[in-house]
Tab-separated table of C-alpha atoms in Angstrom:
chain	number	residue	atom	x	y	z
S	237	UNK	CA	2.906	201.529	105.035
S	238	UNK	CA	5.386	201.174	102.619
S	239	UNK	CA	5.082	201.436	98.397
S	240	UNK	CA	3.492	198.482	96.486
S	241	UNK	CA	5.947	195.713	95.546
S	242	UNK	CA	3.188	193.718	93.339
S	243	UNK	CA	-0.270	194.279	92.127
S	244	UNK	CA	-2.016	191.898	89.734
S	245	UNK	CA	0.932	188.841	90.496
S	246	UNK	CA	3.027	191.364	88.833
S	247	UNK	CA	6.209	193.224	90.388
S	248	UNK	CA	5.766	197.286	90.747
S	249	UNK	CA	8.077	198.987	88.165
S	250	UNK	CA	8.360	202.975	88.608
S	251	UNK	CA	8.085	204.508	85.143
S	252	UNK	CA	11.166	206.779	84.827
S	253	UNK	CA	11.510	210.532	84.863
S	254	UNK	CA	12.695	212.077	81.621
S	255	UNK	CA	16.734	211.585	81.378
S	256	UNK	CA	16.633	209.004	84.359
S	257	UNK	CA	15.868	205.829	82.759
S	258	UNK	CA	18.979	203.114	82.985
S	259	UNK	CA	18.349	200.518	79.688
S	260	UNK	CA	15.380	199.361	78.085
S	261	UNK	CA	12.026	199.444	79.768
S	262	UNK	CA	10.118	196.241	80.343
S	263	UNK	CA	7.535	194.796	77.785
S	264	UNK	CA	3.916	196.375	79.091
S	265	UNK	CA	2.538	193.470	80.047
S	266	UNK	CA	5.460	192.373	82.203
S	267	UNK	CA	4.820	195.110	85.266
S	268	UNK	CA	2.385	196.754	87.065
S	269	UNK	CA	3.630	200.554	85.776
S	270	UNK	CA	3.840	203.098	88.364
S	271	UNK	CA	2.922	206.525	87.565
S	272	UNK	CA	3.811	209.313	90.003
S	273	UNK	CA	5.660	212.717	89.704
S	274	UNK	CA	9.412	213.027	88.759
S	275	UNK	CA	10.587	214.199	92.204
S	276	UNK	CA	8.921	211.632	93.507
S	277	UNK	CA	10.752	208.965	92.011
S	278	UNK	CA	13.408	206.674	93.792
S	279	UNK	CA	12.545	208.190	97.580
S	280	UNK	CA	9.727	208.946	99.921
S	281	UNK	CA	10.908	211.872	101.298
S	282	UNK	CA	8.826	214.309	99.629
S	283	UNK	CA	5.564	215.334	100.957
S	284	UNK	CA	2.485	216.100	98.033
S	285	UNK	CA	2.581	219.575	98.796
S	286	UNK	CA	6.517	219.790	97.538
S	287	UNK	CA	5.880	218.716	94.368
S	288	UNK	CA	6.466	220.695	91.204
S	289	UNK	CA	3.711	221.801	89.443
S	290	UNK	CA	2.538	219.984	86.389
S	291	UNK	CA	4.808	217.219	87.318
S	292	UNK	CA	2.859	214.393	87.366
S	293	UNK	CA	0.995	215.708	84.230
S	294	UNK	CA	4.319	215.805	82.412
S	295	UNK	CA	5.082	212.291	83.529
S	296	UNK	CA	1.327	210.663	82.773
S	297	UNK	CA	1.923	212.589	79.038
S	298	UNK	CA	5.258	210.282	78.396
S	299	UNK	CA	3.702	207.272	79.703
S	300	UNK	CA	0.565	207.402	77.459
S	301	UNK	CA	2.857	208.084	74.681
S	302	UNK	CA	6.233	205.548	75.417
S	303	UNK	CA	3.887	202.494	76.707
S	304	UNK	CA	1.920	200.210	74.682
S	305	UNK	CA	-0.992	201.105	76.252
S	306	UNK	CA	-3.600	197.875	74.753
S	307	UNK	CA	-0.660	195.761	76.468
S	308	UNK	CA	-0.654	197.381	79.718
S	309	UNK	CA	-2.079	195.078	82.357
S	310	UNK	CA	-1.835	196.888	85.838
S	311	UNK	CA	-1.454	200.665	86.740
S	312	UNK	CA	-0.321	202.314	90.312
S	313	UNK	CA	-1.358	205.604	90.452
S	314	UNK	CA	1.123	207.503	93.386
S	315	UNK	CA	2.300	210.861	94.140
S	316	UNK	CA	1.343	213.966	92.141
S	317	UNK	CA	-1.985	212.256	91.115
S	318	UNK	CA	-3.072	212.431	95.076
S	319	UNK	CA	-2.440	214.640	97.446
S	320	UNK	CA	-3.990	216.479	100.318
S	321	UNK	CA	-4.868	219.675	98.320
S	322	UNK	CA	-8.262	218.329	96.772
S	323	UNK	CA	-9.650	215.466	94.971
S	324	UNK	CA	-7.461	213.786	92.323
S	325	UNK	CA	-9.976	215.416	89.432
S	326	UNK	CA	-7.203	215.563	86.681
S	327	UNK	CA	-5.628	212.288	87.431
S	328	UNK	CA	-8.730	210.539	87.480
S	329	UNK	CA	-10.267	212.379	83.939
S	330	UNK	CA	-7.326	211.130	82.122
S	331	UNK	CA	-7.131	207.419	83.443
S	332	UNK	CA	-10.939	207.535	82.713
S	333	UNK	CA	-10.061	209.617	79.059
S	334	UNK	CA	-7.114	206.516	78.367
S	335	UNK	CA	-9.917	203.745	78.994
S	336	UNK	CA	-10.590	202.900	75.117
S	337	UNK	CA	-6.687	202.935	74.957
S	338	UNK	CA	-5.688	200.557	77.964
S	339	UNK	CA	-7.864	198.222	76.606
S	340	UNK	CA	-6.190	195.580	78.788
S	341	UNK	CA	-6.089	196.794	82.137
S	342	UNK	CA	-6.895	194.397	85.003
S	343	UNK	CA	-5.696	196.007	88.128
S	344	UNK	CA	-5.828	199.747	89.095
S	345	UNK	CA	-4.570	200.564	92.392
S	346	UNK	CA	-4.970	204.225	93.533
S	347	UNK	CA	-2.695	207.047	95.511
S	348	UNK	CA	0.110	204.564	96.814
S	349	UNK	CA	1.872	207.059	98.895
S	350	UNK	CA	3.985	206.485	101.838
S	351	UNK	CA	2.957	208.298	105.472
S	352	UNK	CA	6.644	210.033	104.527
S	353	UNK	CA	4.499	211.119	101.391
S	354	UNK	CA	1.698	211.607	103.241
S	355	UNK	CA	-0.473	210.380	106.107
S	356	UNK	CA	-3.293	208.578	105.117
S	357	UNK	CA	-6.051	210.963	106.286
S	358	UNK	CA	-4.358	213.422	104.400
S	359	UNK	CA	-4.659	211.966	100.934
S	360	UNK	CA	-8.010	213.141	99.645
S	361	UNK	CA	-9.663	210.643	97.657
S	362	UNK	CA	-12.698	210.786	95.026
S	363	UNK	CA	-15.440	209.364	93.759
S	364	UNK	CA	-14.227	206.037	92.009
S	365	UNK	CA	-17.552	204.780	90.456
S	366	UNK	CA	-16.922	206.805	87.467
S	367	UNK	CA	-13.213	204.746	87.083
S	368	UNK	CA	-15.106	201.382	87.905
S	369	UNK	CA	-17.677	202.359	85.026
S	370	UNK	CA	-15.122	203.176	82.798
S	371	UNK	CA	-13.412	200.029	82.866
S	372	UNK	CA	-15.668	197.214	82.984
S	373	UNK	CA	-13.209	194.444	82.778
S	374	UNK	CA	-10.764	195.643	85.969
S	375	UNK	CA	-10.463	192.593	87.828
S	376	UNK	CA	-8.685	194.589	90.606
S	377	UNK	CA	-9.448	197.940	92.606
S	378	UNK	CA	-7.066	199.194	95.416
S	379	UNK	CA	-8.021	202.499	97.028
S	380	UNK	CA	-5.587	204.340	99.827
S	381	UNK	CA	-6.707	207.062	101.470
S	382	UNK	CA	-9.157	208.930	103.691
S	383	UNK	CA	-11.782	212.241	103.608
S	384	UNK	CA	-10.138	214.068	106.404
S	385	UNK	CA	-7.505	216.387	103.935
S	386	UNK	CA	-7.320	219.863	103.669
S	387	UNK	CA	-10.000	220.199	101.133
S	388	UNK	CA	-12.158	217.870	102.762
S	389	UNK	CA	-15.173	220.578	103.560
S	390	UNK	CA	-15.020	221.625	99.983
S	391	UNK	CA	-18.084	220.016	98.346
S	392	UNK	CA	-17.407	216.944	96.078
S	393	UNK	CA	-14.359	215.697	97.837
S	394	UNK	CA	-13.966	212.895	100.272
S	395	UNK	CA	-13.944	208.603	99.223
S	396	UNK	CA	-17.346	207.971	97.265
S	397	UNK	CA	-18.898	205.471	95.737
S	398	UNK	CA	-22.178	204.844	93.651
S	399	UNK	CA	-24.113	201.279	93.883
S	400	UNK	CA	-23.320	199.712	90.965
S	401	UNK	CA	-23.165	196.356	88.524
S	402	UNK	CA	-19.412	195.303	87.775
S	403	UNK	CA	-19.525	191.715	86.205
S	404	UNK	CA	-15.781	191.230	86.124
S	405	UNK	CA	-14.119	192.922	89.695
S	406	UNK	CA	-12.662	190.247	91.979
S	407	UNK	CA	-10.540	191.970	94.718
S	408	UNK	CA	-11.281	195.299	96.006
S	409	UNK	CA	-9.241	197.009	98.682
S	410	UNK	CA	-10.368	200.228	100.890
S	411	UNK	CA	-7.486	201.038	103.036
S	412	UNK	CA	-8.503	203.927	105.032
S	413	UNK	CA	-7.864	205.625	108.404
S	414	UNK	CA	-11.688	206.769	108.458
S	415	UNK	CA	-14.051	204.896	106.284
S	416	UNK	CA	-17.105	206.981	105.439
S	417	UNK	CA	-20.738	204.715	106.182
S	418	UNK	CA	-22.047	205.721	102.714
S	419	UNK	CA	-19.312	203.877	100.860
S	420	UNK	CA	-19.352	201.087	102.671
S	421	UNK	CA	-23.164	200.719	102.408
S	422	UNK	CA	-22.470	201.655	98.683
S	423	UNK	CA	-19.858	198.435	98.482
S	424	UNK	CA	-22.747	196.235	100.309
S	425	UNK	CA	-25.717	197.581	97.807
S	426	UNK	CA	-23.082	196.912	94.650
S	427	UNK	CA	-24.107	194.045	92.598
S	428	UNK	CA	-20.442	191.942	91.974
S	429	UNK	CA	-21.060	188.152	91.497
S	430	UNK	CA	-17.519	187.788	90.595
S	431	UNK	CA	-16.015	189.685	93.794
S	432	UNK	CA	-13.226	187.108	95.456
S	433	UNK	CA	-11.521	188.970	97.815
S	434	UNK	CA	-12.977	192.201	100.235
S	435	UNK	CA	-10.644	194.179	102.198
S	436	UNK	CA	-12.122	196.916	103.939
S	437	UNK	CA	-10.236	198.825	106.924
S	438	UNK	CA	-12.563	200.916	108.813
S	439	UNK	CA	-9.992	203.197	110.985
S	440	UNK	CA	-11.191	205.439	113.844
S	441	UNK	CA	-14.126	207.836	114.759
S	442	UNK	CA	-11.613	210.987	114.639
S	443	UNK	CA	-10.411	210.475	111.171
S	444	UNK	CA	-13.668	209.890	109.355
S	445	UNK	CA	-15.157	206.442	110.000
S	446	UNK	CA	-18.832	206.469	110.172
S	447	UNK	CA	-19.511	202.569	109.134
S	448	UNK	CA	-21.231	200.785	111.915
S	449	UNK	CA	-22.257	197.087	112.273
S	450	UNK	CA	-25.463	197.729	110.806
S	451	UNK	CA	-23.739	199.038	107.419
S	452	UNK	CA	-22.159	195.663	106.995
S	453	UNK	CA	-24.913	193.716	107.915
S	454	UNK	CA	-25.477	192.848	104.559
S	455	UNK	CA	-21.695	191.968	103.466
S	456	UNK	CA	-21.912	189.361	106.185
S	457	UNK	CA	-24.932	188.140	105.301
S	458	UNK	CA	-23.237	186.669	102.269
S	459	UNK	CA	-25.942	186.197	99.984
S	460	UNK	CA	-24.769	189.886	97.691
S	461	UNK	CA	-21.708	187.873	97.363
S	462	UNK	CA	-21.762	184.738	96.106
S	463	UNK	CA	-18.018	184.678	95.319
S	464	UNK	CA	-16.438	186.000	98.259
S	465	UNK	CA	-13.630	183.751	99.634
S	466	UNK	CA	-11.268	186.250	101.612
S	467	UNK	CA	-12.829	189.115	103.834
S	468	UNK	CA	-10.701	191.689	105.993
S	469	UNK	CA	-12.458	193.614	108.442
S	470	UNK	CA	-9.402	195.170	109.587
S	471	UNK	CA	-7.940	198.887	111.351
S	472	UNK	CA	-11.156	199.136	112.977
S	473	UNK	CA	-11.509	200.998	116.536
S	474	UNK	CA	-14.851	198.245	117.145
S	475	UNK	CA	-12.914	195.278	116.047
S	476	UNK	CA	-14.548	193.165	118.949
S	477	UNK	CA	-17.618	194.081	118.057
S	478	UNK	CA	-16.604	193.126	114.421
S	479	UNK	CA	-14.972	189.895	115.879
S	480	UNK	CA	-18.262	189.045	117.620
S	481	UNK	CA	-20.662	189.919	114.420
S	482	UNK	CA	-18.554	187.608	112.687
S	483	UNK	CA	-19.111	184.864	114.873
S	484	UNK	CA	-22.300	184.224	113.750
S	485	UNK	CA	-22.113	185.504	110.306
S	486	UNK	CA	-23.738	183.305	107.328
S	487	UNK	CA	-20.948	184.579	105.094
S	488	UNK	CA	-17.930	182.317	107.072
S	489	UNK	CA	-18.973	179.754	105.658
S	490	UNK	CA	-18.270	180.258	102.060
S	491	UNK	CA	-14.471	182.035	103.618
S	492	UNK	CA	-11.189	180.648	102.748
S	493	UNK	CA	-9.834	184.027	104.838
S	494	UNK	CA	-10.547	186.032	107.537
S	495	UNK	CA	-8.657	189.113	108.166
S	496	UNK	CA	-9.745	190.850	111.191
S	497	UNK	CA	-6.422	192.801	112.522
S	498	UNK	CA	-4.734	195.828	112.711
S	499	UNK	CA	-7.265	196.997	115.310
S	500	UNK	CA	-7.585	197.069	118.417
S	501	UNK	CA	-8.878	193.414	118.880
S	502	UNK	CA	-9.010	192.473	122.576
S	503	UNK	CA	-9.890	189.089	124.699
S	504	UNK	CA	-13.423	190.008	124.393
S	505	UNK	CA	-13.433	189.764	120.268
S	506	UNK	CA	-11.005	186.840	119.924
S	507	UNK	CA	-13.340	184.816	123.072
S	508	UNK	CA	-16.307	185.674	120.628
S	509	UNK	CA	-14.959	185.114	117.492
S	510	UNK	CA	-13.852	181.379	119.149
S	511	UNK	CA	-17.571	180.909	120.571
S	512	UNK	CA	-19.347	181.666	117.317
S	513	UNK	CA	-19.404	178.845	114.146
S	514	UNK	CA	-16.593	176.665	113.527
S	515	UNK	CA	-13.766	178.249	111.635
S	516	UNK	CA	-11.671	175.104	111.038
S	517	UNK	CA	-12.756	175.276	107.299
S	518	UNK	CA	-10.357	178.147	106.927
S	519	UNK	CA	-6.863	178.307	105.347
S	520	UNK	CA	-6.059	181.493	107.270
S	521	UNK	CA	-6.649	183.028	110.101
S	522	UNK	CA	-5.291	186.315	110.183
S	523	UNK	CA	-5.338	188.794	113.353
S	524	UNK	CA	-1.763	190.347	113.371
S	525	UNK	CA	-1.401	193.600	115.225
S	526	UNK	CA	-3.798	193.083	118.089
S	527	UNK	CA	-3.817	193.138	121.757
S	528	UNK	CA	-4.926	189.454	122.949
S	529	UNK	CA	-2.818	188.034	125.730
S	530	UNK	CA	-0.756	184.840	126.182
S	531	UNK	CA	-3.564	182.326	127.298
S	532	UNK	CA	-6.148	183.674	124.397
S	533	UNK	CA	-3.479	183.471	121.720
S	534	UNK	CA	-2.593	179.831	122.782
S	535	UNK	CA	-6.745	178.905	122.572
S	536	UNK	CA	-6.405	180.297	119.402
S	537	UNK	CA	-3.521	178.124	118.365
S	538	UNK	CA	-4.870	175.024	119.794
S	539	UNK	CA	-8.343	175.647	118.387
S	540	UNK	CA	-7.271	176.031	115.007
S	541	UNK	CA	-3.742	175.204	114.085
S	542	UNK	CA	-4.468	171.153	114.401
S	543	UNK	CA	-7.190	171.594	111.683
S	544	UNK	CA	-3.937	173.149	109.841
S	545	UNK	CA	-5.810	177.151	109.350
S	546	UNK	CA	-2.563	179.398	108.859
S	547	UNK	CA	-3.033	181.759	112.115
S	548	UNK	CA	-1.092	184.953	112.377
S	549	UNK	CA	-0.750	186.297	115.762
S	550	UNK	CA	2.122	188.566	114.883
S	551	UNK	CA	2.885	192.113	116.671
S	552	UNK	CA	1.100	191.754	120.300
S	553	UNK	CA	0.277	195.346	121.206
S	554	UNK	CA	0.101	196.762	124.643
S	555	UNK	CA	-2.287	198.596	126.240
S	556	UNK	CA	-1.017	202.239	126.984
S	557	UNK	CA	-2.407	204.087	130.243
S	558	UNK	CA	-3.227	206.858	128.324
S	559	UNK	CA	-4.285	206.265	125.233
S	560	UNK	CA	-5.495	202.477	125.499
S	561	UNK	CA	-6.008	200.454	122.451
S	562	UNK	CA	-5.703	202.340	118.855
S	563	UNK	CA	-5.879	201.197	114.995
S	564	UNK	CA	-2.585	200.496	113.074
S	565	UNK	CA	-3.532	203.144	110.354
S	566	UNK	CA	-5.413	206.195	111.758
S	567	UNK	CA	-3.791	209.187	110.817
């Protein structure tokens, strides 16, 4: 996984370290302004735990006070705010302390580090309903990062989430390696008639994920969101069984998108997933990083691709002898 590029339709820009910026910086509502610690800024090669102390503080201080905050339309949140020590407590307080100041934020995206940074069960997240209360207006939530960390038996750490009413939030994105059951229940049980876009990615057994079927039951049910067009199930160790709930799920429908890779989708999931309700409605299609052979792939193709759905079948895995299938993002 590499750093964001673009959140919000706007392109990343890294908010310089003291003495390193080159010219003038761009007008705050130009870029999505990335916030991380000074020795973190122009490489990946530094792992959380390297980080100077106070770094990030120091760096979060000279944003609040160089950047017109009111004009500010998109935040990125990266190294030095997360890390695998313990929950992002001071990072979080003063995003949530800034909310009557960034008056126009719209997309938040949280802990964009870099497995060079550090793996993705190794970033210990929080609990983000207080962030999502703060700012009722977000549009956009992005969320990397697991519960397995070093501080992950402490009490209070790990992803968590509240059921809540957010009138305004249209995307949200959990990329995990583990994804706990309570928060995606939590995301199911949320009342957000505005939500466009889902992404959840479940990950494996080993590094935290506890969601089953039954805990998103009501997310494919479709009637808890009414404005749902483009739903990733992805990174999930059941990803047939995923592919074969979705088959028959009421919420297709209503789908522009389907995202249901980076898994370890098989014949058996695809053959289900093509046996369920039509799926020519969609625009895309997406099942990249998978492990379907040849003659499924083509079925796929031929099934769809006349009706002109946008399939991606990139990055055909193979089955190892010793490990079998796995999930892109685990560790």
């Amino acid at each position: 996984m590499d750093h964001l590029t673009r959140l919000h339709g706007l392109p990343v820009y890294q908010f310089p370290a003291l003495g390193k910026g080159s010219g003038p910086m761009p007008a705050a509502e130009d870029v999505a302004w990335r916030i991380c610690s000074s020795a973190d800024e122009e490489a990946s090669e530094f792992w959380t735990e390297d980080i100077p102390d106070g770094a990030y503080e120091k760096q979060w201080g000279r944003f609040l006070k160089t950047v017109d905050l009111a004009r500010v339309q998109a935040l990125v949140l990266g190294g030095g705010a997360y890390s695998s020590e313990g929950p992002p407590d001071w990072a979080v307080n003063e995003l949530i302390a800034a909310a009557d100041r960034l008056t126009g934020l719209k997309a938040l995206y949280l802990a964009d580090l870099t497995p060079e940074e550090s793996e993705m069960s190794w970033i210990v997240q929080g609990d983000v309903t207080p962030i999502l209360d703060a700012f009722p207006r977000l549009r956009e939530l992005g969320v990397r990062g697991s519960t397995i960390g070093m501080a992950a038996d402490e009490e209070g750490t790990g992803l968590r989430l509240t059921p809540l009413r957010h009138e305004h939030l249209r995307v949200l994105r959990l990329e995990n390696g583990g994804l706990p059951g309570e928060v995606a229940r939590a995301v199911a049980a949320s009342d957000l008639p505005a939500l466009e876009h889902l992404d959840l990615w479940l990950g494996e057994e080993f590094y935290g994920c506890t969601t089953t079927l039954a805990d998103l039951a009501p997310i494919l049910d479709g009637d808890r969101l009414p404005a749902l067009r483009r739903l990733g199930l992805q990174n999930s160790y059941m990803q047939d069984e995923i592919a074969a709930a979705v088959a028959g799920a009421p919420v297709v429908a209503q789908l522009t998108a389907l995202h249901l890779g980076l898994g370890t989708l098989s014949d058996t999931g695809a053959t289900a997933l093509l046996s369920g309700q039509p799926l020519t409605h969609l625009e895309e299609l997406d099942l990249h990083r998978h492990y379907l052979s040849e003659p499924v792939m083509q079925r796929i193709r031929e099934a769809l691709e006349p009706a002109g759905v946008v399939v991606n079948l990139d990055e055909q895995e193979e089955i190892e002898e010793d490990s079998g299938r796995y999930v892109a993002v685990g560790e």
